[in-house]
PDB file of C-alpha atoms in Angstrom:
ATOM      1  CA  UNK A   1       0.000   0.000   0.000  1.00  0.00           C
ATOM      2  CA  UNK A   2       1.624   3.264  -1.112  1.00  0.00           C
ATOM      3  CA  UNK A   3       0.854   6.517   0.700  1.00  0.00           C
ATOM      4  CA  UNK A   4       2.328   9.186  -1.530  1.00  0.00           C
ATOM      5  CA  UNK A   5       2.002  12.029   0.961  1.00  0.00           C
ATOM      6  CA  UNK A   6       5.084  11.040   3.010  1.00  0.00           C
ATOM      7  CA  UNK A   7       8.348   9.111   2.890  1.00  0.00           C
ATOM      8  CA  UNK A   8      10.105   7.761   5.973  1.00  0.00           C
ATOM      9  CA  UNK A   9      13.908   7.526   5.848  1.00  0.00           C
ATOM     10  CA  UNK A  10      15.367   5.384   8.624  1.00  0.00           C
ATOM     11  CA  UNK A  11      18.940   5.177   9.786  1.00  0.00           C
ATOM     12  CA  UNK A  12      20.107   1.651  10.646  1.00  0.00           C
ATOM     13  CA  UNK A  13      22.907   1.730  13.209  1.00  0.00           C
ATOM     14  CA  UNK A  14      21.801   2.748  16.727  1.00  0.00           C
ATOM     15  CA  UNK A  15      18.303   3.272  15.337  1.00  0.00           C
ATOM     16  CA  UNK A  16      16.802   0.106  13.844  1.00  0.00           C
ATOM     17  CA  UNK A  17      19.437  -1.878  15.741  1.00  0.00           C
ATOM     18  CA  UNK A  18      20.799  -1.213  19.217  1.00  0.00           C
ATOM     19  CA  UNK A  19      24.433  -0.726  18.190  1.00  0.00           C
ATOM     20  CA  UNK A  20      26.787   0.093  15.334  1.00  0.00           C
ATOM     21  CA  UNK A  21      27.180  -2.665  12.740  1.00  0.00           C
ATOM     22  CA  UNK A  22      30.818  -1.823  12.010  1.00  0.00           C
ATOM     23  CA  UNK A  23      31.566  -2.013  15.727  1.00  0.00           C
ATOM     24  CA  UNK A  24      29.853  -5.425  15.762  1.00  0.00           C
ATOM     25  CA  UNK A  25      32.054  -6.507  12.862  1.00  0.00           C
ATOM     26  CA  UNK A  26      35.124  -5.325  14.756  1.00  0.00           C
ATOM     27  CA  UNK A  27      34.113  -7.287  17.851  1.00  0.00           C
ATOM     28  CA  UNK A  28      33.706 -10.381  15.649  1.00  0.00           C
ATOM     29  CA  UNK A  29      37.106  -9.883  13.992  1.00  0.00           C
ATOM     30  CA  UNK A  30      38.986  -9.288  17.234  1.00  0.00           C
ATOM     31  CA  UNK A  31      37.121 -11.596  19.632  1.00  0.00           C
ATOM     32  CA  UNK A  32      39.841 -14.250  19.733  1.00  0.00           C
ATOM     33  CA  UNK A  33      42.826 -11.902  19.539  1.00  0.00           C
ATOM     34  CA  UNK A  34      45.187 -11.304  22.429  1.00  0.00           C
ATOM     35  CA  UNK A  35      45.467  -7.565  21.712  1.00  0.00           C
ATOM     36  CA  UNK A  36      42.001  -6.460  20.522  1.00  0.00           C
ATOM     37  CA  UNK A  37      41.100  -3.722  22.976  1.00  0.00           C
ATOM     38  CA  UNK A  38      43.053  -0.786  21.584  1.00  0.00           C
ATOM     39  CA  UNK A  39      41.850  -1.407  18.029  1.00  0.00           C
ATOM     40  CA  UNK A  40      38.243  -1.840  19.162  1.00  0.00           C
ATOM     41  CA  UNK A  41      38.426   1.339  21.209  1.00  0.00           C
ATOM     42  CA  UNK A  42      39.853   3.263  18.262  1.00  0.00           C
ATOM     43  CA  UNK A  43      37.122   2.008  15.912  1.00  0.00           C
ATOM     44  CA  UNK A  44      34.373   2.954  18.378  1.00  0.00           C
ATOM     45  CA  UNK A  45      35.989   6.372  18.936  1.00  0.00           C
ATOM     46  CA  UNK A  46      36.017   6.998  15.175  1.00  0.00           C
ATOM     47  CA  UNK A  47      32.382   5.884  14.961  1.00  0.00           C
ATOM     48  CA  UNK A  48      31.372   8.468  17.572  1.00  0.00           C
ATOM     49  CA  UNK A  49      33.449  11.215  15.973  1.00  0.00           C
ATOM     50  CA  UNK A  50      31.792  10.610  12.623  1.00  0.00           C
ATOM     51  CA  UNK A  51      28.255  10.455  14.050  1.00  0.00           C
ATOM     52  CA  UNK A  52      28.787  13.647  16.032  1.00  0.00           C
ATOM     53  CA  UNK A  53      30.278  15.480  13.062  1.00  0.00           C
ATOM     54  CA  UNK A  54      33.714  16.012  14.611  1.00  0.00           C
ATOM     55  CA  UNK A  55      35.246  14.374  11.548  1.00  0.00           C
ATOM     56  CA  UNK A  56      33.627  13.757   8.169  1.00  0.00           C
ATOM     57  CA  UNK A  57      31.748  10.509   7.639  1.00  0.00           C
ATOM     58  CA  UNK A  58      34.087   9.592   4.793  1.00  0.00           C
ATOM     59  CA  UNK A  59      37.152   9.992   7.007  1.00  0.00           C
ATOM     60  CA  UNK A  60      35.496   8.026   9.802  1.00  0.00           C
ATOM     61  CA  UNK A  61      34.571   5.140   7.498  1.00  0.00           C
ATOM     62  CA  UNK A  62      37.939   4.969   5.752  1.00  0.00           C
ATOM     63  CA  UNK A  63      39.939   5.039   8.974  1.00  0.00           C
ATOM     64  CA  UNK A  64      37.793   2.367  10.618  1.00  0.00           C
ATOM     65  CA  UNK A  65      38.008   0.056   7.628  1.00  0.00           C
ATOM     66  CA  UNK A  66      41.783   0.490   7.556  1.00  0.00           C
ATOM     67  CA  UNK A  67      42.005  -0.780  11.151  1.00  0.00           C
ATOM     68  CA  UNK A  68      39.539  -3.601  10.563  1.00  0.00           C
ATOM     69  CA  UNK A  69      41.144  -6.818   9.302  1.00  0.00           C
ATOM     70  CA  UNK A  70      37.940  -8.090   7.741  1.00  0.00           C
ATOM     71  CA  UNK A  71      37.331 -11.228   5.721  1.00  0.00           C
ATOM     72  CA  UNK A  72      34.228 -13.009   4.404  1.00  0.00           C
ATOM     73  CA  UNK A  73      34.134 -15.408   7.370  1.00  0.00           C
ATOM     74  CA  UNK A  74      33.875 -12.586   9.910  1.00  0.00           C
ATOM     75  CA  UNK A  75      31.203 -10.828   7.873  1.00  0.00           C
ATOM     76  CA  UNK A  76      29.101 -13.995   7.644  1.00  0.00           C
ATOM     77  CA  UNK A  77      29.429 -14.547  11.383  1.00  0.00           C
ATOM     78  CA  UNK A  78      28.351 -10.980  12.177  1.00  0.00           C
ATOM     79  CA  UNK A  79      25.391 -11.219   9.804  1.00  0.00           C
ATOM     80  CA  UNK A  80      24.018 -14.185  11.727  1.00  0.00           C
ATOM     81  CA  UNK A  81      23.976 -12.217  14.995  1.00  0.00           C
ATOM     82  CA  UNK A  82      22.755  -8.785  13.875  1.00  0.00           C
ATOM     83  CA  UNK A  83      19.051  -9.729  13.904  1.00  0.00           C
ATOM     84  CA  UNK A  84      19.333 -10.222  17.672  1.00  0.00           C
ATOM     85  CA  UNK A  85      20.066  -6.504  18.034  1.00  0.00           C
ATOM     86  CA  UNK A  86      16.794  -5.059  16.668  1.00  0.00           C
ATOM     87  CA  UNK A  87      15.627  -2.139  18.825  1.00  0.00           C
ATOM     88  CA  UNK A  88      12.650  -3.155  21.002  1.00  0.00           C
ATOM     89  CA  UNK A  89      10.250  -0.486  19.756  1.00  0.00           C
ATOM     90  CA  UNK A  90      10.864  -1.494  16.128  1.00  0.00           C
ATOM     91  CA  UNK A  91       9.896  -5.052  17.036  1.00  0.00           C
ATOM     92  CA  UNK A  92       6.704  -3.698  18.589  1.00  0.00           C
ATOM     93  CA  UNK A  93       5.775  -2.008  15.316  1.00  0.00           C
ATOM     94  CA  UNK A  94       6.426  -4.812  12.809  1.00  0.00           C
ATOM     95  CA  UNK A  95       2.802  -4.801  11.599  1.00  0.00           C
ATOM     96  CA  UNK A  96       2.948  -1.042  10.952  1.00  0.00           C
ATOM     97  CA  UNK A  97       6.299  -1.343   9.172  1.00  0.00           C
ATOM     98  CA  UNK A  98       4.924  -4.068   6.907  1.00  0.00           C
ATOM     99  CA  UNK A  99       1.790  -2.044   6.131  1.00  0.00           C
ATOM    100  CA  UNK A 100       3.751   1.027   5.025  1.00  0.00           C
ATOM    101  CA  UNK A 101       6.832  -0.745   3.629  1.00  0.00           C
ATOM    102  CA  UNK A 102       6.496   0.972   0.229  1.00  0.00           C
ATOM    103  CA  UNK A 103       7.022   4.347   1.900  1.00  0.00           C
ATOM    104  CA  UNK A 104       9.952   3.326   4.087  1.00  0.00           C
ATOM    105  CA  UNK A 105      13.594   3.599   3.021  1.00  0.00           C
ATOM    106  CA  UNK A 106      16.735   2.655   4.935  1.00  0.00           C
ATOM    107  CA  UNK A 107      19.727   4.959   4.431  1.00  0.00           C
ATOM    108  CA  UNK A 108      22.906   3.766   6.115  1.00  0.00           C
ATOM    109  CA  UNK A 109      26.633   4.242   6.103  1.00  0.00           C
ATOM    110  CA  UNK A 110      26.712   0.619   7.260  1.00  0.00           C
ATOM    111  CA  UNK A 111      26.737  -2.414   5.016  1.00  0.00           C
ATOM    112  CA  UNK A 112      23.886  -3.826   2.988  1.00  0.00           C
ATOM    113  CA  UNK A 113      25.006  -7.398   3.775  1.00  0.00           C
ATOM    114  CA  UNK A 114      24.200  -6.790   7.453  1.00  0.00           C
ATOM    115  CA  UNK A 115      21.114  -4.652   6.948  1.00  0.00           C
ATOM    116  CA  UNK A 116      19.233  -7.021   4.642  1.00  0.00           C
ATOM    117  CA  UNK A 117      18.449  -9.782   7.205  1.00  0.00           C
ATOM    118  CA  UNK A 118      17.131  -7.208   9.673  1.00  0.00           C
ATOM    119  CA  UNK A 119      15.017  -5.495   7.015  1.00  0.00           C
ATOM    120  CA  UNK A 120      13.567  -8.851   5.954  1.00  0.00           C
ATOM    121  CA  UNK A 121      12.703  -9.701   9.557  1.00  0.00           C
ATOM    122  CA  UNK A 122      10.851  -6.381   9.887  1.00  0.00           C
ATOM    123  CA  UNK A 123       8.980  -6.904   6.622  1.00  0.00           C
ATOM    124  CA  UNK A 124      10.767  -4.088   4.785  1.00  0.00           C
ATOM    125  CA  UNK A 125      11.779  -4.154   1.121  1.00  0.00           C
ATOM    126  CA  UNK A 126      15.299  -5.064   0.046  1.00  0.00           C
ATOM    127  CA  UNK A 127      15.143  -2.622  -2.873  1.00  0.00           C
ATOM    128  CA  UNK A 128      14.531   0.206  -0.393  1.00  0.00           C
ATOM    129  CA  UNK A 129      17.895  -0.333   1.330  1.00  0.00           C
ATOM    130  CA  UNK A 130      20.547   2.231   0.416  1.00  0.00           C
ATOM    131  CA  UNK A 131      23.832   1.351   2.111  1.00  0.00           C
ATOM    132  CA  UNK A 132      27.505   0.658   1.564  1.00  0.00           C
ATOM    133  CA  UNK A 133      28.657  -2.380  -0.375  1.00  0.00           C
ATOM    134  CA  UNK A 134      31.683  -4.364   0.737  1.00  0.00           C
ATOM    135  CA  UNK A 135      33.984  -5.814  -1.915  1.00  0.00           C
ATOM    136  CA  UNK A 136      35.835  -9.081  -1.316  1.00  0.00           C
ATOM    137  CA  UNK A 137      38.543 -10.719  -3.387  1.00  0.00           C
ATOM    138  CA  UNK A 138      39.426 -14.358  -2.674  1.00  0.00           C
ATOM    139  CA  UNK A 139      37.531 -14.072   0.602  1.00  0.00           C
ATOM    140  CA  UNK A 140      39.522 -11.038   1.778  1.00  0.00           C
ATOM    141  CA  UNK A 141      38.189  -7.516   2.165  1.00  0.00           C
ATOM    142  CA  UNK A 142      39.116  -5.366  -0.817  1.00  0.00           C
ATOM    143  CA  UNK A 143      37.416  -2.069  -0.055  1.00  0.00           C
ATOM    144  CA  UNK A 144      33.957  -0.597  -0.524  1.00  0.00           C
ATOM    145  CA  UNK A 145      32.161   0.384  -3.700  1.00  0.00           C
ATOM    146  CA  UNK A 146      33.318   4.001  -4.009  1.00  0.00           C
ATOM    147  CA  UNK A 147      30.668   4.742  -6.629  1.00  0.00           C
ATOM    148  CA  UNK A 148      28.063   4.281  -3.923  1.00  0.00           C
ATOM    149  CA  UNK A 149      26.893   7.664  -2.602  1.00  0.00           C
ATOM    150  CA  UNK A 150      26.715   6.319   0.955  1.00  0.00           C
ATOM    151  CA  UNK A 151      30.497   5.790   1.003  1.00  0.00           C
ATOM    152  CA  UNK A 152      31.040   9.556   0.915  1.00  0.00           C
ATOM    153  CA  UNK A 153      30.393  12.545   3.131  1.00  0.00           C
ATOM    154  CA  UNK A 154      26.859  13.965   2.749  1.00  0.00           C
ATOM    155  CA  UNK A 155      25.951  10.641   1.142  1.00  0.00           C
ATOM    156  CA  UNK A 156      22.461  10.536   2.623  1.00  0.00           C
ATOM    157  CA  UNK A 157      21.695  14.054   1.439  1.00  0.00           C
ATOM    158  CA  UNK A 158      22.931  13.254  -2.068  1.00  0.00           C
ATOM    159  CA  UNK A 159      21.023   9.961  -2.125  1.00  0.00           C
ATOM    160  CA  UNK A 160      17.785  11.861  -1.475  1.00  0.00           C
ATOM    161  CA  UNK A 161      18.615  14.233  -4.307  1.00  0.00           C
ATOM    162  CA  UNK A 162      19.387  11.353  -6.676  1.00  0.00           C
ATOM    163  CA  UNK A 163      16.066   9.681  -5.866  1.00  0.00           C
ATOM    164  CA  UNK A 164      14.209  12.942  -6.432  1.00  0.00           C
ATOM    165  CA  UNK A 165      12.482  12.868  -3.041  1.00  0.00           C
ATOM    166  CA  UNK A 166      11.145  16.347  -2.543  1.00  0.00           C
ATOM    167  CA  UNK A 167       8.182  16.480  -0.178  1.00  0.00           C
ATOM    168  CA  UNK A 168       7.121  15.383   3.314  1.00  0.00           C
ATOM    169  CA  UNK A 169      10.310  13.542   4.224  1.00  0.00           C
ATOM    170  CA  UNK A 170      10.527  12.203   7.779  1.00  0.00           C
ATOM    171  CA  UNK A 171      14.135  11.371   8.666  1.00  0.00           C
ATOM    172  CA  UNK A 172      14.914   9.318  11.779  1.00  0.00           C
ATOM    173  CA  UNK A 173      18.450   8.740  13.031  1.00  0.00           C
ATOM    174  CA  UNK A 174      21.017   9.351  15.740  1.00  0.00           C
ATOM    175  CA  UNK A 175      23.772  11.120  13.801  1.00  0.00           C
ATOM    176  CA  UNK A 176      24.807  14.271  11.996  1.00  0.00           C
ATOM    177  CA  UNK A 177      24.746  12.328   8.718  1.00  0.00           C
ATOM    178  CA  UNK A 178      20.972  11.963   9.179  1.00  0.00           C
ATOM    179  CA  UNK A 179      20.463  15.612  10.084  1.00  0.00           C
ATOM    180  CA  UNK A 180      22.333  16.678   6.915  1.00  0.00           C
ATOM    181  CA  UNK A 181      19.219  15.800   4.877  1.00  0.00           C
ATOM    182  CA  UNK A 182      17.644  18.886   6.520  1.00  0.00           C
ATOM    183  CA  UNK A 183      19.766  20.953   4.136  1.00  0.00           C
ATOM    184  CA  UNK A 184      17.049  20.288   1.545  1.00  0.00           C
ATOM    185  CA  UNK A 185      14.767  22.649   3.441  1.00  0.00           C
ATOM    186  CA  UNK A 186      11.358  22.711   5.065  1.00  0.00           C
ATOM    187  CA  UNK A 187      10.063  19.551   3.421  1.00  0.00           C
ATOM    188  CA  UNK A 188      12.271  17.524   5.812  1.00  0.00           C
ATOM    189  CA  UNK A 189      11.331  16.737   9.417  1.00  0.00           C
ATOM    190  CA  UNK A 190      14.221  15.307  11.413  1.00  0.00           C
ATOM    191  CA  UNK A 191      13.811  13.145  14.508  1.00  0.00           C
ATOM    192  CA  UNK A 192      16.882  12.655  16.666  1.00  0.00           C
ATOM    193  CA  UNK A 193      16.464   9.023  17.677  1.00  0.00           C
ATOM    194  CA  UNK A 194      17.534   8.368  21.277  1.00  0.00           C
ATOM    195  CA  UNK A 195      16.291   4.867  22.146  1.00  0.00           C
ATOM    196  CA  UNK A 196      19.866   3.585  21.973  1.00  0.00           C
ATOM    197  CA  UNK A 197      22.180   6.601  22.087  1.00  0.00           C
ATOM    198  CA  UNK A 198      21.720  10.332  22.636  1.00  0.00           C
ATOM    199  CA  UNK A 199      24.068  12.868  21.038  1.00  0.00           C
ATOM    200  CA  UNK A 200      23.574  16.425  22.330  1.00  0.00           C
ATOM    201  CA  UNK A 201      24.772  18.173  19.180  1.00  0.00           C
ATOM    202  CA  UNK A 202      22.310  16.110  17.109  1.00  0.00           C
ATOM    203  CA  UNK A 203      19.448  16.792  19.533  1.00  0.00           C
ATOM    204  CA  UNK A 204      20.189  20.506  19.352  1.00  0.00           C
ATOM    205  CA  UNK A 205      19.639  20.451  15.578  1.00  0.00           C
ATOM    206  CA  UNK A 206      16.581  18.182  15.529  1.00  0.00           C
ATOM    207  CA  UNK A 207      12.959  19.145  14.952  1.00  0.00           C
ATOM    208  CA  UNK A 208      11.887  16.486  17.449  1.00  0.00           C
ATOM    209  CA  UNK A 209      13.350  13.837  19.723  1.00  0.00           C
ATOM    210  CA  UNK A 210      12.054  10.263  19.520  1.00  0.00           C
ATOM    211  CA  UNK A 211      13.148   8.045  22.376  1.00  0.00           C
ATOM    212  CA  UNK A 212      11.324   5.131  20.748  1.00  0.00           C
ATOM    213  CA  UNK A 213       9.788   4.328  17.374  1.00  0.00           C
ATOM    214  CA  UNK A 214       6.228   4.626  18.706  1.00  0.00           C
ATOM    215  CA  UNK A 215       6.697   8.401  18.753  1.00  0.00           C
ATOM    216  CA  UNK A 216       7.568   8.418  15.037  1.00  0.00           C
ATOM    217  CA  UNK A 217       4.504   6.287  14.217  1.00  0.00           C
ATOM    218  CA  UNK A 218       2.300   8.651  16.257  1.00  0.00           C
ATOM    219  CA  UNK A 219       3.664  11.661  14.347  1.00  0.00           C
ATOM    220  CA  UNK A 220       3.051  10.059  10.934  1.00  0.00           C
ATOM    221  CA  UNK A 221      -0.496   9.085  11.910  1.00  0.00           C
ATOM    222  CA  UNK A 222      -1.138  12.763  12.573  1.00  0.00           C
ATOM    223  CA  UNK A 223       0.003  13.949   9.134  1.00  0.00           C
TER     224      UNK A 223
END
């Protein structure tokens, strides 16, 4: 069922799921290492810096991937566990998500491989996932698809422009990369999503705070 009067753009990390998927990948890669802590801490620090806008998203992603010694095995292992991290209030609204799935997009700087199983579990459409694509060669990580808009700074903003979305956009996320879509103007309503993490500089820029997904559903019902 398509409702043409609004489009909902959801972030994935720390919004649909309770954590950051790249951090989860890092924990999987380093779980059996003797010296994992410093690398894990650095990756999580770079995640926060990127989400808070202290460094560009592109710099944050590139530096994290450089630290991460990823291979196909670790990715597959992380994919099997990510569905256990779905935020509670998203689980509560599965019926609503399925009903309005044609109007719901996922925009993420994370990886489509990890997002797809969660989206399927929530009844969302695979073709509505816009996220980074990992490249492997002989089972070893060989970079991301740099043609993908989500691999670059202001990727979410530019993805909206490419799709030609131009009215009644509701954007829900925890980071500056989500807020950047507000640069399109008054047709964008931005919810700082705080069920899992609260970032003051993002809250300060938001139109509304949503500490669970029920608040977003309530807002859309009132449109």
